[in-house]
mmCIF file of C-alpha atoms in Angstrom:
data_model
loop_
_atom_site.group_PDB
_atom_site.id
_atom_site.type_symbol
_atom_site.label_atom_id
_atom_site.label_comp_id
_atom_site.label_asym_id
_atom_site.label_seq_id
_atom_site.Cartn_x
_atom_site.Cartn_y
_atom_site.Cartn_z
ATOM 1 C CA UNK A 109 102.727 120.811 101.641
ATOM 2 C CA UNK A 110 101.915 118.723 99.113
ATOM 3 C CA UNK A 111 99.387 119.146 95.843
ATOM 4 C CA UNK A 112 97.526 115.793 95.384
ATOM 5 C CA UNK A 113 96.599 115.219 92.129
ATOM 6 C CA UNK A 114 94.390 111.786 91.793
ATOM 7 C CA UNK A 115 94.119 110.142 88.350
ATOM 8 C CA UNK A 116 92.644 107.046 86.645
ATOM 9 C CA UNK A 117 95.053 106.646 84.191
ATOM 10 C CA UNK A 118 92.868 103.674 83.001
ATOM 11 C CA UNK A 119 89.767 106.171 82.420
ATOM 12 C CA UNK A 120 91.994 108.841 81.762
ATOM 13 C CA UNK A 121 95.550 107.803 79.569
ATOM 14 C CA UNK A 122 94.180 104.601 77.480
ATOM 15 C CA UNK A 123 92.657 104.306 74.407
ATOM 16 C CA UNK A 124 89.494 103.557 73.216
ATOM 17 C CA UNK A 125 87.425 101.115 74.315
ATOM 18 C CA UNK A 126 90.180 100.089 77.295
ATOM 19 C CA UNK A 127 89.677 103.459 78.821
ATOM 20 C CA UNK A 128 85.904 101.784 79.090
ATOM 21 C CA UNK A 129 87.624 99.111 81.555
ATOM 22 C CA UNK A 130 87.027 101.042 84.916
ATOM 23 C CA UNK A 131 83.514 99.740 84.242
ATOM 24 C CA UNK A 132 83.690 96.389 83.662
ATOM 25 C CA UNK A 133 85.615 95.301 86.695
ATOM 26 C CA UNK A 134 82.257 94.867 88.582
ATOM 27 C CA UNK A 135 80.269 93.262 85.976
ATOM 28 C CA UNK A 136 82.991 91.192 85.407
ATOM 29 C CA UNK A 137 84.430 90.374 89.032
ATOM 30 C CA UNK A 138 80.652 90.102 90.443
ATOM 31 C CA UNK A 139 79.291 87.575 87.571
ATOM 32 C CA UNK A 140 81.959 85.617 86.177
ATOM 33 C CA UNK A 141 84.182 84.766 88.953
ATOM 34 C CA UNK A 142 85.775 82.148 87.165
ATOM 35 C CA UNK A 143 86.626 84.181 84.472
ATOM 36 C CA UNK A 144 87.798 86.438 86.231
ATOM 37 C CA UNK A 145 89.773 83.753 87.868
ATOM 38 C CA UNK A 146 91.022 82.509 84.621
ATOM 39 C CA UNK A 147 92.557 85.760 84.021
ATOM 40 C CA UNK A 148 94.881 86.417 86.623
ATOM 41 C CA UNK A 149 96.063 82.853 87.036
ATOM 42 C CA UNK A 150 97.201 82.814 83.118
ATOM 43 C CA UNK A 151 98.193 85.682 83.147
ATOM 44 C CA UNK A 152 100.968 85.432 85.958
ATOM 45 C CA UNK A 153 103.423 83.666 84.144
ATOM 46 C CA UNK A 154 106.187 85.680 82.313
ATOM 47 C CA UNK A 155 105.497 85.249 78.856
ATOM 48 C CA UNK A 156 102.055 86.889 79.767
ATOM 49 C CA UNK A 157 102.853 89.336 81.764
ATOM 50 C CA UNK A 158 105.616 90.984 78.924
ATOM 51 C CA UNK A 159 102.736 90.349 76.100
ATOM 52 C CA UNK A 160 100.546 92.497 79.082
ATOM 53 C CA UNK A 161 103.333 94.865 79.070
ATOM 54 C CA UNK A 162 103.511 95.644 75.443
ATOM 55 C CA UNK A 163 99.935 96.438 75.437
ATOM 56 C CA UNK A 164 100.060 98.540 77.666
ATOM 57 C CA UNK A 165 103.252 100.506 76.069
ATOM 58 C CA UNK A 166 100.418 100.293 73.180
ATOM 59 C CA UNK A 167 97.359 101.115 73.932
ATOM 60 C CA UNK A 168 98.619 103.683 77.081
ATOM 61 C CA UNK A 169 101.815 105.314 76.558
ATOM 62 C CA UNK A 170 100.550 107.831 74.502
ATOM 63 C CA UNK A 171 97.800 108.927 77.341
ATOM 64 C CA UNK A 172 100.698 108.728 80.044
ATOM 65 C CA UNK A 173 103.279 110.978 78.057
ATOM 66 C CA UNK A 174 100.372 113.295 77.641
ATOM 67 C CA UNK A 175 99.694 113.552 81.047
ATOM 68 C CA UNK A 176 102.914 113.652 82.415
ATOM 69 C CA UNK A 177 103.980 115.529 80.222
ATOM 70 C CA UNK A 178 101.573 118.948 81.794
ATOM 71 C CA UNK A 179 102.246 118.297 85.182
ATOM 72 C CA UNK A 180 104.901 118.663 87.375
ATOM 73 C CA UNK A 181 105.639 115.594 90.295
ATOM 74 C CA UNK A 182 107.780 114.345 92.922
ATOM 75 C CA UNK A 183 106.207 111.202 93.705
ATOM 76 C CA UNK A 184 103.992 108.779 91.811
ATOM 77 C CA UNK A 185 101.931 105.992 93.690
ATOM 78 C CA UNK A 186 100.820 103.572 91.918
ATOM 79 C CA UNK A 187 98.036 101.306 93.087
ATOM 80 C CA UNK A 188 96.962 99.089 89.929
ATOM 81 C CA UNK A 189 99.405 96.581 88.684
ATOM 82 C CA UNK A 190 99.178 97.963 84.943
ATOM 83 C CA UNK A 191 100.038 101.110 85.620
ATOM 84 C CA UNK A 192 102.883 100.696 87.244
ATOM 85 C CA UNK A 193 106.251 99.681 84.803
ATOM 86 C CA UNK A 194 104.978 101.560 82.194
ATOM 87 C CA UNK A 195 104.086 104.855 83.876
ATOM 88 C CA UNK A 196 107.098 104.712 85.865
ATOM 89 C CA UNK A 197 109.200 104.267 82.818
ATOM 90 C CA UNK A 198 108.153 107.223 80.681
ATOM 91 C CA UNK A 199 107.593 109.360 84.545
ATOM 92 C CA UNK A 200 111.757 109.029 83.987
ATOM 93 C CA UNK A 201 111.667 110.728 80.615
ATOM 94 C CA UNK A 202 109.463 113.914 82.196
ATOM 95 C CA UNK A 203 110.970 114.058 85.622
ATOM 96 C CA UNK A 204 114.108 111.962 86.612
ATOM 97 C CA UNK A 205 114.181 112.694 90.071
ATOM 98 C CA UNK A 206 110.666 112.081 90.721
ATOM 99 C CA UNK A 207 110.568 109.022 92.838
ATOM 100 C CA UNK A 208 107.941 106.259 92.367
ATOM 101 C CA UNK A 209 106.201 103.376 94.518
ATOM 102 C CA UNK A 210 103.811 100.945 94.575
ATOM 103 C CA UNK A 211 101.095 99.905 96.621
ATOM 104 C CA UNK A 212 100.200 96.306 96.106
ATOM 105 C CA UNK A 213 96.613 94.909 96.327
ATOM 106 C CA UNK A 214 96.802 91.306 95.926
ATOM 107 C CA UNK A 215 97.199 90.354 99.899
ATOM 108 C CA UNK A 216 98.611 85.985 99.309
ATOM 109 C CA UNK A 217 97.891 85.777 95.165
ATOM 110 C CA UNK A 218 99.946 88.222 94.064
ATOM 111 C CA UNK A 219 100.021 88.950 90.749
ATOM 112 C CA UNK A 220 103.175 89.732 88.927
ATOM 113 C CA UNK A 221 102.631 92.994 87.192
ATOM 114 C CA UNK A 222 102.524 94.374 91.191
ATOM 115 C CA UNK A 223 107.175 93.684 91.189
ATOM 116 C CA UNK A 224 109.045 96.454 89.435
ATOM 117 C CA UNK A 225 112.783 96.104 90.862
ATOM 118 C CA UNK A 226 112.709 99.761 89.840
ATOM 119 C CA UNK A 227 110.638 101.380 91.473
ATOM 120 C CA UNK A 228 111.764 103.362 95.170
ATOM 121 C CA UNK A 229 109.567 101.682 97.064
ATOM 122 C CA UNK A 230 106.874 98.905 97.136
ATOM 123 C CA UNK A 231 104.514 99.227 99.674
ATOM 124 C CA UNK A 232 103.023 95.251 100.451
ATOM 125 C CA UNK A 233 99.804 94.551 102.699
ATOM 126 C CA UNK A 234 101.241 90.490 104.149
ATOM 127 C CA UNK A 235 104.272 88.752 104.267
ATOM 128 C CA UNK A 236 103.031 86.631 101.455
ATOM 129 C CA UNK A 237 102.947 89.494 99.825
ATOM 130 C CA UNK A 238 106.831 90.654 100.740
ATOM 131 C CA UNK A 239 108.019 86.866 99.800
ATOM 132 C CA UNK A 240 106.395 87.389 96.409
ATOM 133 C CA UNK A 241 108.026 91.080 95.668
ATOM 134 C CA UNK A 242 111.410 89.288 96.881
ATOM 135 C CA UNK A 243 110.735 86.083 94.331
ATOM 136 C CA UNK A 244 110.226 89.289 91.125
ATOM 137 C CA UNK A 245 113.702 90.740 92.306
ATOM 138 C CA UNK A 246 112.133 93.669 94.667
ATOM 139 C CA UNK A 247 115.798 94.305 96.846
ATOM 140 C CA UNK A 248 114.255 93.967 100.347
ATOM 141 C CA UNK A 249 115.388 98.008 101.120
ATOM 142 C CA UNK A 250 112.666 98.852 98.541
ATOM 143 C CA UNK A 251 110.052 96.552 99.902
ATOM 144 C CA UNK A 252 107.885 97.847 103.182
ATOM 145 C CA UNK A 253 105.257 95.357 104.702
ATOM 146 C CA UNK A 254 102.130 98.476 105.540
ATOM 147 C CA UNK A 255 99.628 96.377 105.170
ATOM 148 C CA UNK A 256 96.414 97.557 103.341
ATOM 149 C CA UNK A 257 96.074 101.292 103.565
ATOM 150 C CA UNK A 258 93.277 103.126 105.278
ATOM 151 C CA UNK A 259 91.789 106.451 105.538
ATOM 152 C CA UNK A 260 92.523 108.192 108.116
ATOM 153 C CA UNK A 261 88.664 108.303 109.341
ATOM 154 C CA UNK A 262 88.471 104.452 109.774
ATOM 155 C CA UNK A 263 91.244 105.277 112.271
ATOM 156 C CA UNK A 264 89.624 108.337 114.904
ATOM 157 C CA UNK A 265 87.814 107.258 117.097
ATOM 158 C CA UNK A 266 85.736 109.848 118.563
ATOM 159 C CA UNK A 267 82.311 109.448 118.157
ATOM 160 C CA UNK A 268 83.001 106.222 116.823
ATOM 161 C CA UNK A 269 80.421 104.189 118.770
ATOM 162 C CA UNK A 270 77.999 107.056 118.459
ATOM 163 C CA UNK A 271 78.598 106.540 114.874
ATOM 164 C CA UNK A 272 78.708 102.771 114.722
ATOM 165 C CA UNK A 273 75.084 102.400 116.167
ATOM 166 C CA UNK A 274 73.774 104.314 113.888
ATOM 167 C CA UNK A 275 75.548 102.671 111.207
ATOM 168 C CA UNK A 276 74.072 99.904 112.635
ATOM 169 C CA UNK A 277 70.615 100.748 112.734
ATOM 170 C CA UNK A 278 70.320 101.748 109.241
ATOM 171 C CA UNK A 279 72.333 99.053 108.036
ATOM 172 C CA UNK A 280 69.743 96.505 109.749
ATOM 173 C CA UNK A 281 72.637 94.883 111.626
ATOM 174 C CA UNK A 282 72.379 93.768 115.670
ATOM 175 C CA UNK A 283 73.388 96.515 117.928
ATOM 176 C CA UNK A 284 75.750 94.483 119.944
ATOM 177 C CA UNK A 285 77.833 91.464 118.839
ATOM 178 C CA UNK A 286 81.090 91.645 116.400
ATOM 179 C CA UNK A 287 80.669 92.639 112.544
ATOM 180 C CA UNK A 288 83.070 91.109 110.181
ATOM 181 C CA UNK A 289 83.504 92.509 107.073
ATOM 182 C CA UNK A 290 84.990 90.240 103.839
ATOM 183 C CA UNK A 291 86.235 92.327 101.103
ATOM 184 C CA UNK A 292 87.790 90.258 97.797
#
C-alpha cells in the first residue's frame, strides 16, 4: 500500500512572486516561443545552471523544508528540472533513507538541470536523453530508458473503440483514419 502526495512544489513552496510561475508557463510558451527558446538555450550551460540552483536555494528552500518537515516519505519523484537538486539535498536532511528519482520530460534537447548524479533513479524518455544523462555524470546503472509515462487509462483497451468514435465525433475528427497528436 502506498500513500501518494502530489505537490505543485513551485506553487506551494516558492516565495512570492515565484509561486505564480505555474500560471505564467502556458502564456509564455504560447505567446513567446522565441523567448522561451532563448531562456532554455541560454540557461543550458554550467554557469547559468549554477545560478539557477542558487536562486532555487534562495527562493524555494524554505518552502521545501517546511513541506518535508511535515511529511513522512520513502520516495520523492521529481518531474521538473528546478525541483531536483535542491529538494534532493533537503530531503536527505529530513529522511536520509528516502529515495529520490527524476522523470525527465525533455525528449531530445535536454536541459542540464534535469540531471543530478546523486539521484537514485533517472527515468529518461529517449536514447538522446539517456546519452545526455551519461554526459552530465549520471551513472549508467541509475538511468532507465522508460519512454514518457502515460496514465494507465490510455493503455486500457476495454471499450476503447466506442470511446474513440465518441471522442472523434465530439472533436469533429473524421471517424476513420489515423490521427496524430504532437505535443511539445
